[in-house]
Each structure stands twice: as C-alpha cells, then as structure tokens.
Amino acid sequence: MSASAPKRVLFLDGLGCNPSGFKPTYLRGLGYEVAAPMLSDRDFPAAVRAGDDAMQSFGPDVVVGYSRGASVAMMLADRSAPRLLIAPALHWVAEGRPFRGRLVVLHSGTDDGLPLAGVVEQMARCGLPAGALRVVGDDHTMIDRAALSALEAALAELIAEAFP
C-alpha cells in the first residue's frame, strides 16, 4: 500500500464470527484500517443490519465478506462499494438485488463445504458476473499461501481501481 492514509476495509465474517480472527488481523497486518463488526449467527436480518450500521459509521473503501459474510455483504443497502467475496455462501442473498460495483470472488476448487459448482450457480442466481470468479486456495478456510496472496492482490486491485 502507498504511504497515503490507510484504506478502510469492512470485513464481514461468516458463521462463528470473530472480529479479531485470522482474516481481519491479516488485513490489518497489510496496513488496512479494518472494521469487523460482530454478526449474529442466528438472525440473518440482524447480521445485515449490523453490516449496514458499520457501513454507515465506518465508511469503507472496500467490503470483504467471507463465507456467510459474503451474503451479508451482498445484502447491504449500499449497492456500489467494491466487494471482495471469499468462499461465498450466497444462498442467503435475496433475488433481485442487483449489484453495480466492482466485484472479485475468490473460491477454492476443493472446498468440500461449498463446492465450486454450487458457488457458480449461486453467483448466476444473484446476477453476479462469472468473470469475477478466481479459483484459488486449498479449502474453505482460504488461509493457505495461495489464497492469502490472491486476497492481497484482489484487495490491492479493488483499492487501485477506486483510487486511480
């Protein structure tokens, strides 16, 4: 990242949400200012409200959603801030929620919890471009070296496009 002010990332975690977990900590280590709100595991609409509240108060440059957090990211009231979806569990996304912003999706071809074919189908159902998908990583956790490198590159790409 450049020497300018740190870019702001809203990180929306999946089930078992951990605001101080590996991925938000990793993003902070890359120099990003990260907000990672606690999201309800039991109440999806409450999780989306928490995401919307964080979006309003934090004003992120990019929204990153992991697993169920990717569905939260796609249900936010904001429909244009860039999104990076990691191992997205998109089955919570309501029909007819067009997204106008820049999008990158990272998913493992060997994710046994969310098989790649199902993610491709859910992306199509949500109206997300197939070209946004980058297949990388060893499993659903997406914390292997290749997945983390892809996360870092995709986030830098989205930031560079937002701040040319």
PDB file of C-alpha atoms in Angstrom:
ATOM      1  CA  MET A   1       0.000   0.000   0.000  1.00  0.00           C
ATOM      2  CA  SER A   2       1.099   3.582  -0.588  1.00  0.00           C
ATOM      3  CA  ALA A   3       2.216   5.974   2.113  1.00  0.00           C
ATOM      4  CA  SER A   4      -1.127   7.802   1.961  1.00  0.00           C
ATOM      5  CA  ALA A   5      -3.789   7.279   4.625  1.00  0.00           C
ATOM      6  CA  PRO A   6      -4.659   3.621   5.176  1.00  0.00           C
ATOM      7  CA  LYS A   7      -7.572   2.412   3.117  1.00  0.00           C
ATOM      8  CA  ARG A   8     -10.627   1.242   5.016  1.00  0.00           C
ATOM      9  CA  VAL A   9     -11.906  -2.322   4.788  1.00  0.00           C
ATOM     10  CA  LEU A  10     -15.191  -3.535   6.234  1.00  0.00           C
ATOM     11  CA  PHE A  11     -14.699  -7.238   6.981  1.00  0.00           C
ATOM     12  CA  LEU A  12     -17.865  -9.314   7.349  1.00  0.00           C
ATOM     13  CA  ASP A  13     -17.131 -12.741   8.792  1.00  0.00           C
ATOM     14  CA  GLY A  14     -19.045 -15.973   8.424  1.00  0.00           C
ATOM     15  CA  LEU A  15     -20.726 -18.208  10.965  1.00  0.00           C
ATOM     16  CA  GLY A  16     -18.865 -18.159  14.265  1.00  0.00           C
ATOM     17  CA  CYS A  17     -17.971 -14.539  13.534  1.00  0.00           C
ATOM     18  CA  ASN A  18     -14.703 -13.484  15.149  1.00  0.00           C
ATOM     19  CA  PRO A  19     -13.898  -9.770  14.746  1.00  0.00           C
ATOM     20  CA  SER A  20     -10.356 -10.371  15.990  1.00  0.00           C
ATOM     21  CA  GLY A  21      -9.854 -13.566  13.983  1.00  0.00           C
ATOM     22  CA  PHE A  22      -7.215 -14.504  11.440  1.00  0.00           C
ATOM     23  CA  LYS A  23      -8.519 -12.680   8.358  1.00  0.00           C
ATOM     24  CA  PRO A  24      -9.230  -9.253   9.907  1.00  0.00           C
ATOM     25  CA  THR A  25      -5.888  -9.462  11.725  1.00  0.00           C
ATOM     26  CA  TYR A  26      -4.161 -10.402   8.461  1.00  0.00           C
ATOM     27  CA  LEU A  27      -5.756  -7.424   6.687  1.00  0.00           C
ATOM     28  CA  ARG A  28      -4.610  -5.086   9.475  1.00  0.00           C
ATOM     29  CA  GLY A  29      -1.117  -6.509   9.073  1.00  0.00           C
ATOM     30  CA  LEU A  30      -1.232  -5.477   5.405  1.00  0.00           C
ATOM     31  CA  GLY A  31      -1.777  -1.892   6.540  1.00  0.00           C
ATOM     32  CA  TYR A  32      -5.538  -1.576   6.087  1.00  0.00           C
ATOM     33  CA  GLU A  33      -7.796   0.059   8.638  1.00  0.00           C
ATOM     34  CA  VAL A  34     -10.311  -2.711   9.330  1.00  0.00           C
ATOM     35  CA  ALA A  35     -13.741  -2.695  10.928  1.00  0.00           C
ATOM     36  CA  ALA A  36     -15.095  -6.158  11.677  1.00  0.00           C
ATOM     37  CA  PRO A  37     -18.495  -5.976  13.363  1.00  0.00           C
ATOM     38  CA  MET A  38     -19.927  -8.855  15.346  1.00  0.00           C
ATOM     39  CA  LEU A  39     -22.582 -10.517  13.182  1.00  0.00           C
ATOM     40  CA  SER A  40     -25.392 -12.643  14.565  1.00  0.00           C
ATOM     41  CA  ASP A  41     -25.169 -16.337  13.655  1.00  0.00           C
ATOM     42  CA  ARG A  42     -28.852 -16.897  14.357  1.00  0.00           C
ATOM     43  CA  ASP A  43     -30.532 -13.850  12.840  1.00  0.00           C
ATOM     44  CA  PHE A  44     -29.514 -13.072   9.261  1.00  0.00           C
ATOM     45  CA  PRO A  45     -31.512  -9.805   9.036  1.00  0.00           C
ATOM     46  CA  ALA A  46     -29.792  -8.650  12.263  1.00  0.00           C
ATOM     47  CA  ALA A  47     -26.409  -9.504  10.711  1.00  0.00           C
ATOM     48  CA  VAL A  48     -27.277  -7.378   7.669  1.00  0.00           C
ATOM     49  CA  ARG A  49     -28.378  -4.504   9.940  1.00  0.00           C
ATOM     50  CA  ALA A  50     -25.036  -4.726  11.780  1.00  0.00           C
ATOM     51  CA  GLY A  51     -23.252  -4.623   8.419  1.00  0.00           C
ATOM     52  CA  ASP A  52     -25.302  -1.623   7.287  1.00  0.00           C
ATOM     53  CA  ASP A  53     -24.574   0.166  10.574  1.00  0.00           C
ATOM     54  CA  ALA A  54     -20.837  -0.488  10.167  1.00  0.00           C
ATOM     55  CA  MET A  55     -21.013   0.641   6.541  1.00  0.00           C
ATOM     56  CA  GLN A  56     -22.578   3.949   7.610  1.00  0.00           C
ATOM     57  CA  SER A  57     -20.335   4.632  10.597  1.00  0.00           C
ATOM     58  CA  PHE A  58     -17.033   3.372   9.160  1.00  0.00           C
ATOM     59  CA  GLY A  59     -17.332   4.410   5.505  1.00  0.00           C
ATOM     60  CA  PRO A  60     -15.183   1.655   3.987  1.00  0.00           C
ATOM     61  CA  ASP A  61     -13.395   1.819   0.654  1.00  0.00           C
ATOM     62  CA  VAL A  62     -13.959  -1.929   0.101  1.00  0.00           C
ATOM     63  CA  VAL A  63     -16.249  -4.523   1.679  1.00  0.00           C
ATOM     64  CA  VAL A  64     -14.792  -8.003   2.210  1.00  0.00           C
ATOM     65  CA  GLY A  65     -17.198 -10.844   3.004  1.00  0.00           C
ATOM     66  CA  TYR A  66     -16.116 -14.345   3.985  1.00  0.00           C
ATOM     67  CA  SER A  67     -18.488 -17.329   3.699  1.00  0.00           C
ATOM     68  CA  ARG A  68     -21.869 -16.266   5.170  1.00  0.00           C
ATOM     69  CA  GLY A  69     -20.428 -12.755   5.495  1.00  0.00           C
ATOM     70  CA  ALA A  70     -20.375 -12.647   1.679  1.00  0.00           C
ATOM     71  CA  SER A  71     -24.170 -12.913   1.724  1.00  0.00           C
ATOM     72  CA  VAL A  72     -24.291 -10.131   4.294  1.00  0.00           C
ATOM     73  CA  ALA A  73     -22.027  -8.062   2.002  1.00  0.00           C
ATOM     74  CA  MET A  74     -24.377  -8.608  -0.938  1.00  0.00           C
ATOM     75  CA  MET A  75     -27.459  -7.671   1.096  1.00  0.00           C
ATOM     76  CA  LEU A  76     -26.145  -4.309   2.332  1.00  0.00           C
ATOM     77  CA  ALA A  77     -28.170  -1.229   1.436  1.00  0.00           C
ATOM     78  CA  ASP A  78     -25.105   0.135  -0.396  1.00  0.00           C
ATOM     79  CA  ARG A  79     -25.135  -1.429  -3.851  1.00  0.00           C
ATOM     80  CA  SER A  80     -21.957   0.027  -5.330  1.00  0.00           C
ATOM     81  CA  ALA A  81     -18.942  -0.044  -2.947  1.00  0.00           C
ATOM     82  CA  PRO A  82     -16.413  -2.600  -4.250  1.00  0.00           C
ATOM     83  CA  ARG A  83     -16.812  -6.117  -2.862  1.00  0.00           C
ATOM     84  CA  LEU A  84     -14.337  -8.936  -2.351  1.00  0.00           C
ATOM     85  CA  LEU A  85     -16.147 -12.179  -1.598  1.00  0.00           C
ATOM     86  CA  ILE A  86     -14.120 -15.070  -0.179  1.00  0.00           C
ATOM     87  CA  ALA A  87     -15.564 -18.619  -0.228  1.00  0.00           C
ATOM     88  CA  PRO A  88     -19.016 -17.052  -0.574  1.00  0.00           C
ATOM     89  CA  ALA A  89     -22.070 -18.764   0.880  1.00  0.00           C
ATOM     90  CA  LEU A  90     -24.536 -16.834  -1.271  1.00  0.00           C
ATOM     91  CA  HIS A  91     -27.716 -18.793  -0.625  1.00  0.00           C
ATOM     92  CA  TRP A  92     -28.929 -16.115   1.837  1.00  0.00           C
ATOM     93  CA  VAL A  93     -28.897 -13.412  -0.878  1.00  0.00           C
ATOM     94  CA  ALA A  94     -32.417 -12.427  -1.921  1.00  0.00           C
ATOM     95  CA  GLU A  95     -33.441 -12.481  -5.573  1.00  0.00           C
ATOM     96  CA  GLY A  96     -33.499  -9.182  -7.411  1.00  0.00           C
ATOM     97  CA  ARG A  97     -30.631  -7.475  -5.551  1.00  0.00           C
ATOM     98  CA  PRO A  98     -28.642  -6.009  -8.452  1.00  0.00           C
ATOM     99  CA  PHE A  99     -25.091  -5.025  -7.602  1.00  0.00           C
ATOM    100  CA  ARG A 100     -23.447  -2.210  -9.582  1.00  0.00           C
ATOM    101  CA  GLY A 101     -19.985  -2.112  -8.028  1.00  0.00           C
ATOM    102  CA  ARG A 102     -16.706  -3.815  -8.827  1.00  0.00           C
ATOM    103  CA  LEU A 103     -16.579  -7.401  -7.633  1.00  0.00           C
ATOM    104  CA  VAL A 104     -13.945 -10.090  -7.127  1.00  0.00           C
ATOM    105  CA  VAL A 105     -14.826 -13.583  -5.880  1.00  0.00           C
ATOM    106  CA  LEU A 106     -12.184 -15.963  -4.520  1.00  0.00           C
ATOM    107  CA  HIS A 107     -13.151 -19.599  -4.066  1.00  0.00           C
ATOM    108  CA  SER A 108     -11.326 -22.906  -3.742  1.00  0.00           C
ATOM    109  CA  GLY A 109     -11.928 -25.607  -6.312  1.00  0.00           C
ATOM    110  CA  THR A 110     -11.553 -28.135  -3.480  1.00  0.00           C
ATOM    111  CA  ASP A 111     -13.919 -26.529  -0.937  1.00  0.00           C
ATOM    112  CA  ASP A 112     -15.888 -29.533   0.325  1.00  0.00           C
ATOM    113  CA  GLY A 113     -18.355 -27.414   2.326  1.00  0.00           C
ATOM    114  CA  LEU A 114     -19.311 -25.126  -0.561  1.00  0.00           C
ATOM    115  CA  PRO A 115     -18.458 -26.934  -3.797  1.00  0.00           C
ATOM    116  CA  LEU A 116     -17.322 -24.702  -6.643  1.00  0.00           C
ATOM    117  CA  ALA A 117     -20.190 -25.733  -8.934  1.00  0.00           C
ATOM    118  CA  GLY A 118     -22.719 -24.603  -6.320  1.00  0.00           C
ATOM    119  CA  VAL A 119     -20.962 -21.255  -5.894  1.00  0.00           C
ATOM    120  CA  VAL A 120     -21.028 -20.732  -9.677  1.00  0.00           C
ATOM    121  CA  GLU A 121     -24.785 -21.485  -9.663  1.00  0.00           C
ATOM    122  CA  GLN A 122     -25.404 -19.086  -6.760  1.00  0.00           C
ATOM    123  CA  MET A 123     -23.371 -16.358  -8.469  1.00  0.00           C
ATOM    124  CA  ALA A 124     -25.556 -16.736 -11.579  1.00  0.00           C
ATOM    125  CA  ARG A 125     -28.736 -16.694  -9.457  1.00  0.00           C
ATOM    126  CA  CYS A 126     -27.537 -13.474  -7.818  1.00  0.00           C
ATOM    127  CA  GLY A 127     -26.724 -11.884 -11.183  1.00  0.00           C
ATOM    128  CA  LEU A 128     -23.005 -11.741 -10.432  1.00  0.00           C
ATOM    129  CA  PRO A 129     -20.605 -11.930 -13.385  1.00  0.00           C
ATOM    130  CA  ALA A 130     -18.887 -15.285 -13.886  1.00  0.00           C
ATOM    131  CA  GLY A 131     -15.723 -13.379 -14.831  1.00  0.00           C
ATOM    132  CA  ALA A 132     -15.434 -12.104 -11.252  1.00  0.00           C
ATOM    133  CA  LEU A 133     -14.554 -15.626 -10.031  1.00  0.00           C
ATOM    134  CA  ARG A 134     -10.942 -16.565  -9.335  1.00  0.00           C
ATOM    135  CA  VAL A 135     -10.377 -20.183  -8.348  1.00  0.00           C
ATOM    136  CA  VAL A 136      -7.623 -20.410  -5.754  1.00  0.00           C
ATOM    137  CA  GLY A 137      -6.935 -21.936  -2.362  1.00  0.00           C
ATOM    138  CA  ASP A 138      -6.819 -25.323  -0.698  1.00  0.00           C
ATOM    139  CA  ASP A 139     -10.116 -25.370   1.200  1.00  0.00           C
ATOM    140  CA  HIS A 140     -12.969 -23.310   2.641  1.00  0.00           C
ATOM    141  CA  THR A 141     -10.794 -21.528   5.203  1.00  0.00           C
ATOM    142  CA  MET A 142      -8.887 -19.737   2.416  1.00  0.00           C
ATOM    143  CA  ILE A 143      -5.859 -19.174   4.654  1.00  0.00           C
ATOM    144  CA  ASP A 144      -3.263 -21.101   2.664  1.00  0.00           C
ATOM    145  CA  ARG A 145      -0.458 -19.148   0.995  1.00  0.00           C
ATOM    146  CA  ALA A 146      -2.079 -19.064  -2.483  1.00  0.00           C
ATOM    147  CA  ALA A 147      -5.442 -17.907  -1.109  1.00  0.00           C
ATOM    148  CA  LEU A 148      -3.866 -15.183   1.027  1.00  0.00           C
ATOM    149  CA  SER A 149      -1.772 -13.971  -1.906  1.00  0.00           C
ATOM    150  CA  ALA A 150      -4.901 -13.832  -4.063  1.00  0.00           C
ATOM    151  CA  LEU A 151      -6.764 -11.962  -1.300  1.00  0.00           C
ATOM    152  CA  GLU A 152      -3.946  -9.426  -1.019  1.00  0.00           C
ATOM    153  CA  ALA A 153      -3.759  -8.939  -4.808  1.00  0.00           C
ATOM    154  CA  ALA A 154      -7.541  -8.655  -5.257  1.00  0.00           C
ATOM    155  CA  LEU A 155      -7.863  -6.133  -2.455  1.00  0.00           C
ATOM    156  CA  ALA A 156      -4.997  -4.046  -3.842  1.00  0.00           C
ATOM    157  CA  GLU A 157      -6.637  -4.196  -7.281  1.00  0.00           C
ATOM    158  CA  LEU A 158     -10.015  -3.034  -5.945  1.00  0.00           C
ATOM    159  CA  ILE A 159      -8.361  -0.201  -3.992  1.00  0.00           C
ATOM    160  CA  ALA A 160      -6.296   0.875  -7.016  1.00  0.00           C
ATOM    161  CA  GLU A 161      -9.432   0.998  -9.186  1.00  0.00           C
ATOM    162  CA  ALA A 162     -11.305   3.018  -6.539  1.00  0.00           C
ATOM    163  CA  PHE A 163      -8.379   5.452  -6.097  1.00  0.00           C
ATOM    164  CA  PRO A 164      -6.689   5.772  -9.518  1.00  0.00           C
TER     165      PRO A 164
END
